[in-house]
Coordinates of N, CA, C and O in Angstrom, one line a residue:
X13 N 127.3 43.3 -40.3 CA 127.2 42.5 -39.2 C 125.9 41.7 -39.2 O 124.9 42.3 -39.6
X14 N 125.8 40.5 -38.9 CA 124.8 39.6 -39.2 C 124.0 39.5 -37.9 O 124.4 38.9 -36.9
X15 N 122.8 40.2 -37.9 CA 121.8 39.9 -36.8 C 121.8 39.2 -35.7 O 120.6 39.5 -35.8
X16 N 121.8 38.9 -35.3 CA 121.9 37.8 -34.0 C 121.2 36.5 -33.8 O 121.5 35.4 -33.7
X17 N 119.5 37.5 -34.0 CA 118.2 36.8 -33.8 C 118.6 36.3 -35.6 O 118.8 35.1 -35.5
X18 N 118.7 36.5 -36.5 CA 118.8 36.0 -37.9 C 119.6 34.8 -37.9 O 119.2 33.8 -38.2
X19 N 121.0 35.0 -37.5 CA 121.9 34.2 -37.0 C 120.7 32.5 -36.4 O 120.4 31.5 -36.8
X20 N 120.5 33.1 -35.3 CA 119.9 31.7 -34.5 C 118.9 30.7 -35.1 O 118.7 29.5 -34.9
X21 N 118.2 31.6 -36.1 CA 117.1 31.1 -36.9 C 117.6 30.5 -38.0 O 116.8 29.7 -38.6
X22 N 119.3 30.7 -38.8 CA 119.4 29.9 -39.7 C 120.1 28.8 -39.2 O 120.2 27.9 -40.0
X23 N 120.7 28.7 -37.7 CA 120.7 27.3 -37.1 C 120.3 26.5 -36.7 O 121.0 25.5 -36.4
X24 N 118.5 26.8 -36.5 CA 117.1 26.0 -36.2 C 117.2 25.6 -37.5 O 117.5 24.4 -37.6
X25 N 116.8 26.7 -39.0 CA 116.5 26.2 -39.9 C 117.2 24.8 -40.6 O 116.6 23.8 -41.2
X26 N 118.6 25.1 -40.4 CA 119.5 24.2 -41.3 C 119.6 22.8 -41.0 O 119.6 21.9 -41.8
X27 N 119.8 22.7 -39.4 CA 119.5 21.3 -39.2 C 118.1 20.9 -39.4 O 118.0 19.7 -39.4
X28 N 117.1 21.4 -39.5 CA 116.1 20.9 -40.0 C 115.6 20.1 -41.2 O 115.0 19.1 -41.3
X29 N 116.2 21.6 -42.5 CA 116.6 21.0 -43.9 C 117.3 19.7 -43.5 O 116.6 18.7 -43.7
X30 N 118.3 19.6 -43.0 CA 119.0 18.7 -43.0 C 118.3 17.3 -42.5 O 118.4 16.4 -43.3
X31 N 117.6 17.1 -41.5 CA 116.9 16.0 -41.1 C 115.9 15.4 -42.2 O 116.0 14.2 -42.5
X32 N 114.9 16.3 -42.8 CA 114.5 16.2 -44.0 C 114.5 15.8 -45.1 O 113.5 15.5 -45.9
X33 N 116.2 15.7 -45.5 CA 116.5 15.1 -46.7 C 116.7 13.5 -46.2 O 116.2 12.6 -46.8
X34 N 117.4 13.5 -45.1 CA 117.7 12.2 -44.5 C 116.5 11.1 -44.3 O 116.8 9.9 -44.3
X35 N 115.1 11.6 -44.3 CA 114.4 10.7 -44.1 C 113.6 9.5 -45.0 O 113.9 9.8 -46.1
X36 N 113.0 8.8 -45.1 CA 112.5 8.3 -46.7 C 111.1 9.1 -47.1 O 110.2 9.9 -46.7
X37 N 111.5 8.4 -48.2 CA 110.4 9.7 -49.1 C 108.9 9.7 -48.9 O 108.2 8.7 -49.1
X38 N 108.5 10.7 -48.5 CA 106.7 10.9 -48.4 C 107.1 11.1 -47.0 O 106.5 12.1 -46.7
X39 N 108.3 10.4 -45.5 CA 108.0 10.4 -44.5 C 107.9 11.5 -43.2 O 107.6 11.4 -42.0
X40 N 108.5 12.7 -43.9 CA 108.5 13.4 -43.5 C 108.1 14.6 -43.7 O 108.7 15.6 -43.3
X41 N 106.6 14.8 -44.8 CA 105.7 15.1 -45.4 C 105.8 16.2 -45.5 O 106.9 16.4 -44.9
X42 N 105.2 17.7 -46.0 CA 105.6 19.0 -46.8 C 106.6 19.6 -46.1 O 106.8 19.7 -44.9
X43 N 107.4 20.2 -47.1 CA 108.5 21.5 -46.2 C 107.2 22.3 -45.8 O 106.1 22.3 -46.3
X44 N 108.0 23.2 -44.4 CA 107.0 23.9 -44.6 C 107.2 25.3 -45.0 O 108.4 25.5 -45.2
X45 N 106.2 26.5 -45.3 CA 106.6 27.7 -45.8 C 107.8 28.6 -44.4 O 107.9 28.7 -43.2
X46 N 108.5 28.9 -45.4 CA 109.3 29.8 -44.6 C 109.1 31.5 -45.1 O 109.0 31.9 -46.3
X47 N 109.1 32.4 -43.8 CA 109.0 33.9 -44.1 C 109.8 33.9 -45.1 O 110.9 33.4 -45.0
X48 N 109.3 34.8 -46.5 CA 110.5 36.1 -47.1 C 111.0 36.9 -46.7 O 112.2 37.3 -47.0
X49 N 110.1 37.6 -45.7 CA 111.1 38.4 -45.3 C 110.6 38.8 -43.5 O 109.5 38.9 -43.0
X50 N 111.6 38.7 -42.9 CA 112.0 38.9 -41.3 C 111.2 40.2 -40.9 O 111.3 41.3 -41.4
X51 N 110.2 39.5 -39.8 CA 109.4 40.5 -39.3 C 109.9 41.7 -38.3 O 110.9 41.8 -37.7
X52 N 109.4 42.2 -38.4 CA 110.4 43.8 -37.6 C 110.2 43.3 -35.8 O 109.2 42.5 -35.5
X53 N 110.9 43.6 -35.0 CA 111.1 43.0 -33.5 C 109.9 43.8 -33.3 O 108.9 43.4 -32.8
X54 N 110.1 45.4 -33.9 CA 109.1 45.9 -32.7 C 108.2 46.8 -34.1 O 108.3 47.0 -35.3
X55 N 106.8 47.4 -32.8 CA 105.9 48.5 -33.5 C 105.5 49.3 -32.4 O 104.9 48.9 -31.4
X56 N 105.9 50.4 -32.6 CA 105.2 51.3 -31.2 C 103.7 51.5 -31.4 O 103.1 51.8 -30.4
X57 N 103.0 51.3 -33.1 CA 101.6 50.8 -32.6 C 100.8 50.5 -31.9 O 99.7 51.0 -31.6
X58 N 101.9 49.0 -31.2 CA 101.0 48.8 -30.4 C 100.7 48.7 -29.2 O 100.1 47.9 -28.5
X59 N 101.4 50.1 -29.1 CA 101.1 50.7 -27.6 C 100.2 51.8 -27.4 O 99.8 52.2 -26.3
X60 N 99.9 52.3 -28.6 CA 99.4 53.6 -29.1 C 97.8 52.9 -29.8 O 97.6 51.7 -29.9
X61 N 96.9 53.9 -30.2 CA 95.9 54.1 -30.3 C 95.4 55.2 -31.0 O 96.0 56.2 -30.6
X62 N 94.4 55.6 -32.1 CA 93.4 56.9 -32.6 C 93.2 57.4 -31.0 O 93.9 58.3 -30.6
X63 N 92.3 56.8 -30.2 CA 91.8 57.4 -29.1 C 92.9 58.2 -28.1 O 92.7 59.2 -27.5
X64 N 94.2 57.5 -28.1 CA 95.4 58.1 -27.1 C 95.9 59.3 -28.1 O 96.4 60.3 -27.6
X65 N 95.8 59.0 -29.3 CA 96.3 60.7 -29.7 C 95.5 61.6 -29.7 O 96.0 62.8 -29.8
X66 N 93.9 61.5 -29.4 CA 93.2 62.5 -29.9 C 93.1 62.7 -27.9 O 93.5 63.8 -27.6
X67 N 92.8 62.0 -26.8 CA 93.0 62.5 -25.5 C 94.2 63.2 -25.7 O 93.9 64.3 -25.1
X68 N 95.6 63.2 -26.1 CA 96.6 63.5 -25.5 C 96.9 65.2 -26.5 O 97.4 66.2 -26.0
X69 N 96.3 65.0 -27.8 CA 97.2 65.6 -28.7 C 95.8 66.7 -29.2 O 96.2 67.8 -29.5
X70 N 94.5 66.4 -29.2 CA 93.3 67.1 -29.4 C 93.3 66.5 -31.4 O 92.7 67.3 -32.2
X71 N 93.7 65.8 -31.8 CA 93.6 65.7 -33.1 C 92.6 64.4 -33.6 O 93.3 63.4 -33.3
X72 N 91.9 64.1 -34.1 CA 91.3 63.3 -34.6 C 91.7 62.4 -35.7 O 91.0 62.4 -36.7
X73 N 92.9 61.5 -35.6 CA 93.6 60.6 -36.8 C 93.2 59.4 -37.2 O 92.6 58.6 -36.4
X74 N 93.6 59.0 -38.3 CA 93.7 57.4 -39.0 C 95.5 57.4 -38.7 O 96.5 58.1 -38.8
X75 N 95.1 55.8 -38.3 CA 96.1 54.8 -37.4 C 97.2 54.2 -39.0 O 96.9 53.2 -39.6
X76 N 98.1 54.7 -39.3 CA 99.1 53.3 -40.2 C 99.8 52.7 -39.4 O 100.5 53.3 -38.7
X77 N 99.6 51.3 -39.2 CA 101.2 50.7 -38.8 C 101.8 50.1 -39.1 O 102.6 49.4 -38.5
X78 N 101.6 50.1 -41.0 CA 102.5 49.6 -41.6 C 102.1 47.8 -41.6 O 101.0 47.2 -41.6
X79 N 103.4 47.4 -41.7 CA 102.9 45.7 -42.0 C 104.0 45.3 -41.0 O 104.5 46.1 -40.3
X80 N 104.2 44.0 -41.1 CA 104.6 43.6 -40.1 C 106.3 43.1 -40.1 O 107.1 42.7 -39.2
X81 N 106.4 43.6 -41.8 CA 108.1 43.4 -41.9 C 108.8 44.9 -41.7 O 109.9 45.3 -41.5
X82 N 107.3 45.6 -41.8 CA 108.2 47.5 -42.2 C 107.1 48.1 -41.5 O 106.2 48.5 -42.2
X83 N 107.1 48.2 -40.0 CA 106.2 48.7 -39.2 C 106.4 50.7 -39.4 O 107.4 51.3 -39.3
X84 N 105.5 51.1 -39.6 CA 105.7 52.6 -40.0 C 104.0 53.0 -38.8 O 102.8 52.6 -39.1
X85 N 104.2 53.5 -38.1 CA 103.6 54.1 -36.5 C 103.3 55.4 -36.8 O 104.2 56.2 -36.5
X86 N 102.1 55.8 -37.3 CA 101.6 57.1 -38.2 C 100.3 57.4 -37.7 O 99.6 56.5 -37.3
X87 N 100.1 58.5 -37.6 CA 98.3 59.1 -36.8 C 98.5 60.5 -37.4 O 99.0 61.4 -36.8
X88 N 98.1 60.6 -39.1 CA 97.4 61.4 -39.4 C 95.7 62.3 -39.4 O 94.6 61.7 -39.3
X89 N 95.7 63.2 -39.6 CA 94.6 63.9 -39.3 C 94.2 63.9 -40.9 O 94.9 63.5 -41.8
X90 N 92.8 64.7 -41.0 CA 92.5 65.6 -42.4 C 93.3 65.8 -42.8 O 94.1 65.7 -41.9
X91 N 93.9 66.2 -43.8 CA 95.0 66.6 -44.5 C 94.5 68.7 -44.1 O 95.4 69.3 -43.7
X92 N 93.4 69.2 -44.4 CA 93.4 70.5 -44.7 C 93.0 70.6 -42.7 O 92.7 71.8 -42.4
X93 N 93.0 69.8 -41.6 CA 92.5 69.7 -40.5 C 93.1 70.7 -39.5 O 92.5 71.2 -38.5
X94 N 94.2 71.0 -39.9 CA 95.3 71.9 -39.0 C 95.6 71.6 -37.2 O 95.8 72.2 -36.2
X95 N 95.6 69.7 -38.0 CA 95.6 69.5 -36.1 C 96.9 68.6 -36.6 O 97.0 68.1 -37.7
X96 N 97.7 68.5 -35.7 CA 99.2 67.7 -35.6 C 99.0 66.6 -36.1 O 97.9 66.1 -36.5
X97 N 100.2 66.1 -36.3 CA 100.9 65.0 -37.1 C 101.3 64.2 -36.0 O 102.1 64.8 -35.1
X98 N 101.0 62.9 -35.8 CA 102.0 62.1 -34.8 C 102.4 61.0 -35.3 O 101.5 60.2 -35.8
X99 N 104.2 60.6 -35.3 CA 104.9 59.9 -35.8 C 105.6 58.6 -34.9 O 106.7 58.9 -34.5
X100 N 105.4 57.7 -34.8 CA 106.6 56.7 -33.7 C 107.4 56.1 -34.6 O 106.8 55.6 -35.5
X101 N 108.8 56.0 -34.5 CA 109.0 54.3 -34.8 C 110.4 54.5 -33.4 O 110.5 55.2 -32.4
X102 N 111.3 53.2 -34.1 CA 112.3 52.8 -33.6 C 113.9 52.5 -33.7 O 114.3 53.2 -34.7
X103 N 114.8 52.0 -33.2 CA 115.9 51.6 -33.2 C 116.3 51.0 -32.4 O 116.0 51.3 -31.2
X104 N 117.6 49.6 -32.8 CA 118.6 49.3 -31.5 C 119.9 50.2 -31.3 O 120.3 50.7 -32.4
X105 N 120.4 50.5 -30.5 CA 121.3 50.8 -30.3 C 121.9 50.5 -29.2 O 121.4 50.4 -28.1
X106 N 123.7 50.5 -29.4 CA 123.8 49.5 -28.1 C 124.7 50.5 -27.0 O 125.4 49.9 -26.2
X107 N 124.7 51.7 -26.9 CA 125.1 53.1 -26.3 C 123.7 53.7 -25.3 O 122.6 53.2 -25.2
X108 N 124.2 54.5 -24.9 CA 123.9 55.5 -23.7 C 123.1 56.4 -25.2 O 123.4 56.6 -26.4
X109 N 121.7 56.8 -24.0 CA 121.1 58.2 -24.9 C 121.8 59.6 -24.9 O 121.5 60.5 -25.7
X110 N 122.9 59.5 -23.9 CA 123.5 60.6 -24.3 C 124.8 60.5 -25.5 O 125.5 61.4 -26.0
X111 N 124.9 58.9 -25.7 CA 126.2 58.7 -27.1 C 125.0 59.1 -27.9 O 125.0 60.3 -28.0
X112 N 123.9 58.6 -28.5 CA 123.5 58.6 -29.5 C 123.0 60.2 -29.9 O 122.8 60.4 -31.1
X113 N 122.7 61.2 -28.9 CA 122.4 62.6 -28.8 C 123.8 63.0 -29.1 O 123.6 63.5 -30.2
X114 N 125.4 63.0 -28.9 CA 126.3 64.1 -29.3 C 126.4 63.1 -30.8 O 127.2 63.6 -31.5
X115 N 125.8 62.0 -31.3 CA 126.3 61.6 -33.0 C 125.1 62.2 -33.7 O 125.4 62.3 -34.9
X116 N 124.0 62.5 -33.4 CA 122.6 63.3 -33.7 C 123.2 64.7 -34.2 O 122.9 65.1 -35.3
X117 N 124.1 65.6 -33.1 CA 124.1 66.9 -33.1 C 123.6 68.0 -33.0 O 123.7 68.8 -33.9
X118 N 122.9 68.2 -32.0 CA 122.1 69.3 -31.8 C 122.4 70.5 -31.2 O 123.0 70.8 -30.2
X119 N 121.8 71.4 -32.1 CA 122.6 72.9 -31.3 C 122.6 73.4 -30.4 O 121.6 73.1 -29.8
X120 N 123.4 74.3 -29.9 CA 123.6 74.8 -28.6 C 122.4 75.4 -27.7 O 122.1 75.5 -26.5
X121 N 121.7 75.8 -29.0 CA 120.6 76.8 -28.5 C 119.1 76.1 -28.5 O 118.1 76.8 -28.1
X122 N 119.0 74.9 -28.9 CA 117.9 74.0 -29.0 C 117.2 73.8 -27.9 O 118.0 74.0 -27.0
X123 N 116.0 73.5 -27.5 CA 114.7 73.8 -26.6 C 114.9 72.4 -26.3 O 114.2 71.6 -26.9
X124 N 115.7 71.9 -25.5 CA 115.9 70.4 -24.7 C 115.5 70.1 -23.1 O 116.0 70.5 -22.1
X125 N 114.5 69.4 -23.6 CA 113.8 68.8 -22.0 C 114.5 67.2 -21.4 O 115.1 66.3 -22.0
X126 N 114.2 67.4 -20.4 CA 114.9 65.6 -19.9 C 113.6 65.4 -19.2 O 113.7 65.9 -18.1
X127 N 112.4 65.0 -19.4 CA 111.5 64.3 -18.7 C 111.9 63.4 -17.7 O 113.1 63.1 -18.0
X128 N 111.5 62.7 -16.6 CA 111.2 61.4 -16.4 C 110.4 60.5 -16.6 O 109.3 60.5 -16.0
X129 N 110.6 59.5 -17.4 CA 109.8 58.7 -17.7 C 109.7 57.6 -16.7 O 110.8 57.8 -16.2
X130 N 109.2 56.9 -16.3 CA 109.2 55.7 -15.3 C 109.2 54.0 -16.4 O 108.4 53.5 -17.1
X131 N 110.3 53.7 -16.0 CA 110.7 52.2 -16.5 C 111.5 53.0 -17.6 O 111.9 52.2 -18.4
X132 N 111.8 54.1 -17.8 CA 112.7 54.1 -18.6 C 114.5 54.3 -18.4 O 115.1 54.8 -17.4
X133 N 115.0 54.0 -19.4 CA 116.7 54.7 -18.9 C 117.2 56.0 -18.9 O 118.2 56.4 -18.2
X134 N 116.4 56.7 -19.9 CA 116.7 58.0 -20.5 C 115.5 58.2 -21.1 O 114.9 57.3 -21.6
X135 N 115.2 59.5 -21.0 CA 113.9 60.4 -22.1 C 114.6 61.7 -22.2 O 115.1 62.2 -21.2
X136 N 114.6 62.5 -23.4 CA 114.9 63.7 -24.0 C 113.7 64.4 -24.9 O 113.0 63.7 -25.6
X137 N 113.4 65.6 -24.8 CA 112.5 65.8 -25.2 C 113.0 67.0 -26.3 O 114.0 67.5 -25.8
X138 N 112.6 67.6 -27.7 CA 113.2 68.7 -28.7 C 112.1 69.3 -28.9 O 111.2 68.6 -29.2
X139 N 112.1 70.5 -28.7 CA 111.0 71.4 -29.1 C 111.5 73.1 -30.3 O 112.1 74.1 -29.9
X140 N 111.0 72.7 -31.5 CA 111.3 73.6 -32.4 C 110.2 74.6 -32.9 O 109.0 74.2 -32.8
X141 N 110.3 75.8 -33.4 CA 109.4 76.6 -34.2 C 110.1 77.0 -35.4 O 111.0 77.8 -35.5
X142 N 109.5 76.1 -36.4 CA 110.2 76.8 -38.1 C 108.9 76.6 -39.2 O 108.4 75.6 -39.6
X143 N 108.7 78.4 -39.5 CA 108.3 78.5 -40.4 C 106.8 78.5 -39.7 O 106.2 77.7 -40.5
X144 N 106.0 78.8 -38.7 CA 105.0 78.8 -38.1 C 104.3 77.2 -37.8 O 103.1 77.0 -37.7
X145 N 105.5 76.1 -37.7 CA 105.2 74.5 -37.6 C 105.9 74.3 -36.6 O 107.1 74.4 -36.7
X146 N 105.3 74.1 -35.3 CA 105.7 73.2 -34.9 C 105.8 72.0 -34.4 O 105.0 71.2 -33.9
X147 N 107.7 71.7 -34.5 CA 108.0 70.2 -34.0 C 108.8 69.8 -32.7 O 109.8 70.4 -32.2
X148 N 108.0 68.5 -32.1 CA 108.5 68.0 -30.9 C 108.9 66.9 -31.5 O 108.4 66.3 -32.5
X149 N 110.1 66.5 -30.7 CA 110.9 65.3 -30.6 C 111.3 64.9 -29.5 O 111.9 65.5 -28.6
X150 N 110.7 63.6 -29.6 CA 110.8 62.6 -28.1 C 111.9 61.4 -28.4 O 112.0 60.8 -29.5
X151 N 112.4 61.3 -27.5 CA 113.5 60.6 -27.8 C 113.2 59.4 -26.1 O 113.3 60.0 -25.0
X152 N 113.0 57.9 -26.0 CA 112.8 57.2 -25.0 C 113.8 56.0 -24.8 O 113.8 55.1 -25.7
X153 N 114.6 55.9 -23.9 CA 115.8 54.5 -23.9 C 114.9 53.5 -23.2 O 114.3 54.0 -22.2
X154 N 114.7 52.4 -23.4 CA 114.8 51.3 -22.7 C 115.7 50.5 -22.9 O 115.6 50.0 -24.0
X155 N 116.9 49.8 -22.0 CA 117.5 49.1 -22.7 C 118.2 49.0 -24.1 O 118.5 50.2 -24.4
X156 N 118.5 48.4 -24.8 CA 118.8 48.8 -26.2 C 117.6 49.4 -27.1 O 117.7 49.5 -28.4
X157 N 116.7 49.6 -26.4 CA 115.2 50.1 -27.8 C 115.2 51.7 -27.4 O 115.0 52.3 -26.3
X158 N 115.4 52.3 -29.1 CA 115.6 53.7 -29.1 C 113.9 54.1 -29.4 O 113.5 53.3 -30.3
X159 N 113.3 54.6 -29.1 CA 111.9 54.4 -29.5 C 111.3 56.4 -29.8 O 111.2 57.3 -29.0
X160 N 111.2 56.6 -31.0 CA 111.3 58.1 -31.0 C 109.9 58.2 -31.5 O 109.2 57.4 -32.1
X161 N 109.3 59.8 -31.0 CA 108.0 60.3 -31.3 C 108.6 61.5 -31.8 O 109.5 62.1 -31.3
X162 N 107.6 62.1 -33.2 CA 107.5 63.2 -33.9 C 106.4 63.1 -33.9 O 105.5 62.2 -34.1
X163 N 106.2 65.0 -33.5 CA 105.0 65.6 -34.0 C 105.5 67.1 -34.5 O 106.3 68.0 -34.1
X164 N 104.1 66.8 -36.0 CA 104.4 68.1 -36.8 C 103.1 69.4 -36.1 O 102.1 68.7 -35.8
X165 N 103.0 70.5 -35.8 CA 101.7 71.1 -35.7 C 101.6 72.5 -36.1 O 101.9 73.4 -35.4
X166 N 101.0 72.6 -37.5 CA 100.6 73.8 -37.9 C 100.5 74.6 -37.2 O 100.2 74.1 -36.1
X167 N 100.4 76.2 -37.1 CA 100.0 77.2 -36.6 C 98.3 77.2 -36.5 O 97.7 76.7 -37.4
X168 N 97.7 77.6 -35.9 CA 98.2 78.2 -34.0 C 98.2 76.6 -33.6 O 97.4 75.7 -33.8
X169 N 99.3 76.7 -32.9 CA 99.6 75.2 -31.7 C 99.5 75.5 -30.4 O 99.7 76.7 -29.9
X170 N 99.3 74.6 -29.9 CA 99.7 74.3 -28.2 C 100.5 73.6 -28.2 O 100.3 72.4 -28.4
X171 N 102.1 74.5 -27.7 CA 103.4 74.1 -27.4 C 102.9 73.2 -26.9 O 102.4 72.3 -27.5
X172 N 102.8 73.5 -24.9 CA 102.8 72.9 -24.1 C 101.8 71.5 -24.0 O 101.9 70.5 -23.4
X173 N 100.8 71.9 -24.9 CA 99.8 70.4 -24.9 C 100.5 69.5 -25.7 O 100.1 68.3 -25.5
X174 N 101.7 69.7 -26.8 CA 102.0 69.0 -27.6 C 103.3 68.5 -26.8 O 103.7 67.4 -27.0
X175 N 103.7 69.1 -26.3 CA 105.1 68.2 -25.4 C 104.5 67.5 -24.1 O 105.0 66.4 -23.8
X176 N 103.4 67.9 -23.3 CA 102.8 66.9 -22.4 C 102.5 65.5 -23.0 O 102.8 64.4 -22.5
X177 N 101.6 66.0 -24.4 CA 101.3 64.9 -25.0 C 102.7 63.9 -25.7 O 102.5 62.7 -25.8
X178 N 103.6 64.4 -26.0 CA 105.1 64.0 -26.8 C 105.6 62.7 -25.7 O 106.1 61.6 -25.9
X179 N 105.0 63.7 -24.4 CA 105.7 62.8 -22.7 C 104.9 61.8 -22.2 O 105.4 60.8 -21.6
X180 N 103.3 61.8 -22.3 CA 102.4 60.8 -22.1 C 102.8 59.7 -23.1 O 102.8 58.6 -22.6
X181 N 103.3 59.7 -24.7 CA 103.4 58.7 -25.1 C 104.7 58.2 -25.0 O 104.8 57.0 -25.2
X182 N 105.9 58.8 -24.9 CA 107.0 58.4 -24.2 C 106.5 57.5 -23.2 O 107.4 56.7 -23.0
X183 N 105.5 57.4 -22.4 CA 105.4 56.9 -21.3 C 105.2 55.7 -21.6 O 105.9 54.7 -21.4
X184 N 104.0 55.8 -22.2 CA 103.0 54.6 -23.0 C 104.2 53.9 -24.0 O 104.1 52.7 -24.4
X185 N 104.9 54.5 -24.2 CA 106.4 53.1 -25.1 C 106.7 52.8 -24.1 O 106.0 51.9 -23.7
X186 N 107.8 53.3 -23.1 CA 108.3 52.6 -21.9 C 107.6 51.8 -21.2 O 108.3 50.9 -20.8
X187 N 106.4 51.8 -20.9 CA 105.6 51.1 -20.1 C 105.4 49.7 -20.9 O 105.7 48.6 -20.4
X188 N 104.9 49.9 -22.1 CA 104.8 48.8 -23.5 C 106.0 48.0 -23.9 O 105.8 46.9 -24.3
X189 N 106.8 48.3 -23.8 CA 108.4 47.9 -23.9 C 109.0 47.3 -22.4 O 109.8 46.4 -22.4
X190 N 108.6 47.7 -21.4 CA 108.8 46.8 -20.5 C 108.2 46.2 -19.9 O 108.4 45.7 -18.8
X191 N 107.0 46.0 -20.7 CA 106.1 44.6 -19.8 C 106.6 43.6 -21.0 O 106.8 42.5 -20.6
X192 N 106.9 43.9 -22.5 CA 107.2 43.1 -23.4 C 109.0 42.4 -23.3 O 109.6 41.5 -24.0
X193 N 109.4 43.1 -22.0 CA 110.6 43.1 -22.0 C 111.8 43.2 -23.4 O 112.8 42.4 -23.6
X194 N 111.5 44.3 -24.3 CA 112.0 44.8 -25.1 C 113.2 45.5 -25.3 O 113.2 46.7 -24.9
X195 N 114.1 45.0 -25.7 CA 115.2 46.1 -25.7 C 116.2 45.5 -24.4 O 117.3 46.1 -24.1
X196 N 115.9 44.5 -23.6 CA 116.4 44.6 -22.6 C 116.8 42.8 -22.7 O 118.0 42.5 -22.6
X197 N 115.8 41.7 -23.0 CA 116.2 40.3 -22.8 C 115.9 39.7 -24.9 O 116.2 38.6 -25.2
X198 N 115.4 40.5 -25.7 CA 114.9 40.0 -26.6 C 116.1 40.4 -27.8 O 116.6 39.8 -28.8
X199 N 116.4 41.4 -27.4 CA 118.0 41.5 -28.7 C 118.7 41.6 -28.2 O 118.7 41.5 -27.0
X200 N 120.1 42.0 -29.1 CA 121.2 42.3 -28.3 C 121.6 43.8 -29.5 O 121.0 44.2 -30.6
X201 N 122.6 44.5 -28.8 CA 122.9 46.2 -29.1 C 123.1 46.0 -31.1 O 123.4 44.9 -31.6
X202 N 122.9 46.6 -31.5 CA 123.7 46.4 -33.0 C 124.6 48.3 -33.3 O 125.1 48.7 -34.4
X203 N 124.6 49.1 -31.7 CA 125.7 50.2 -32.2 C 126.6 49.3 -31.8 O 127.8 49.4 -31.9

């Protein structure tokens, strides 16, 4: 299925090409550069912060957000540091957070929170222990924007500081996402 927003852009572009050839020569002076490749709609970057993970999460990280065609939302610590891992990215989808939760599959016996988030449609929260690590999974709807937080946390953890913290930045997307009116007037669904 062909993008929507991709769609629109090669119907700006083409009549353009097109006016261009039509004109006389020199008069309608350089093409200009066009992207290689289509920048990503969104980055939960940049709602986030080093300083919002280390208040929320107690960890001290370096920020990746990737570039701006393949946004990757990363706040690692020291590697030998034994303080959590925090991960964001994204998705459209054009369903209910509870369609996209029974095609996920999670088991019966799984540690599932429903926060309230404010400005959002849905928040789900997953809380696991495997192997003395653990992981929370935030799951936030706005509109069509699926916006997920992972964190990894070595032993000894603080469950509860790391799912407060999982829910503070759930917040901080939703809040970021609807002032940018994301997910809601800027795409359309692509489930």
């Amino acid at each position: 299925m062909t993008h929507p927003l991709r769609s629109a852009a090669a119907l700006v572009v083409v009549p353009a090409l097109a006016l261009a050839a039509c004109g006389d020569d020199g008069a309608t002076g350089a093409k200009p550069d066009l992207p290689s490749e289509t920048p990503a709609l969104w980055n939960p970057c940049d709602a986030l912060d080093a300083a919002f993970i280390k208040k929320h999460f107690g960890a001290t990280v370096t920020e990746d957000d990737g570039t701006p065609t393949s946004p990757d939302c990363r706040f690692a610590p020291e590697e030998s540091s034994g303080e959590p891992v925090v991960q964001a990215n994204y998705q459209q989808y054009g369903g209910t957070l509870d369609e996209l939760w029974k095609q996920m599959g999670q088991p019966e016996d799984a540690d599932v929170r429903e926060p309230e988030i404010e400005g959002a449609d849905a928040a789900r929260i997953v809380v696991s222990v495997v192997e003395k690590q653990l992981y929370v999974t935030g799951f936030v709807q706005t509109g069509f924007l699926y916006q997920v937080v992972n964190v990894v946390d070595p032993a000894p953890f603080d469950k509860e500081r790391d799912v407060r913290g999982v829910t503070a930045t759930l917040t901080a997307l939703a809040e970021h996402a609807d002032a940018k009116d994301a997910g809601r007037a800027s795409a359309s669904p692509t489930g």
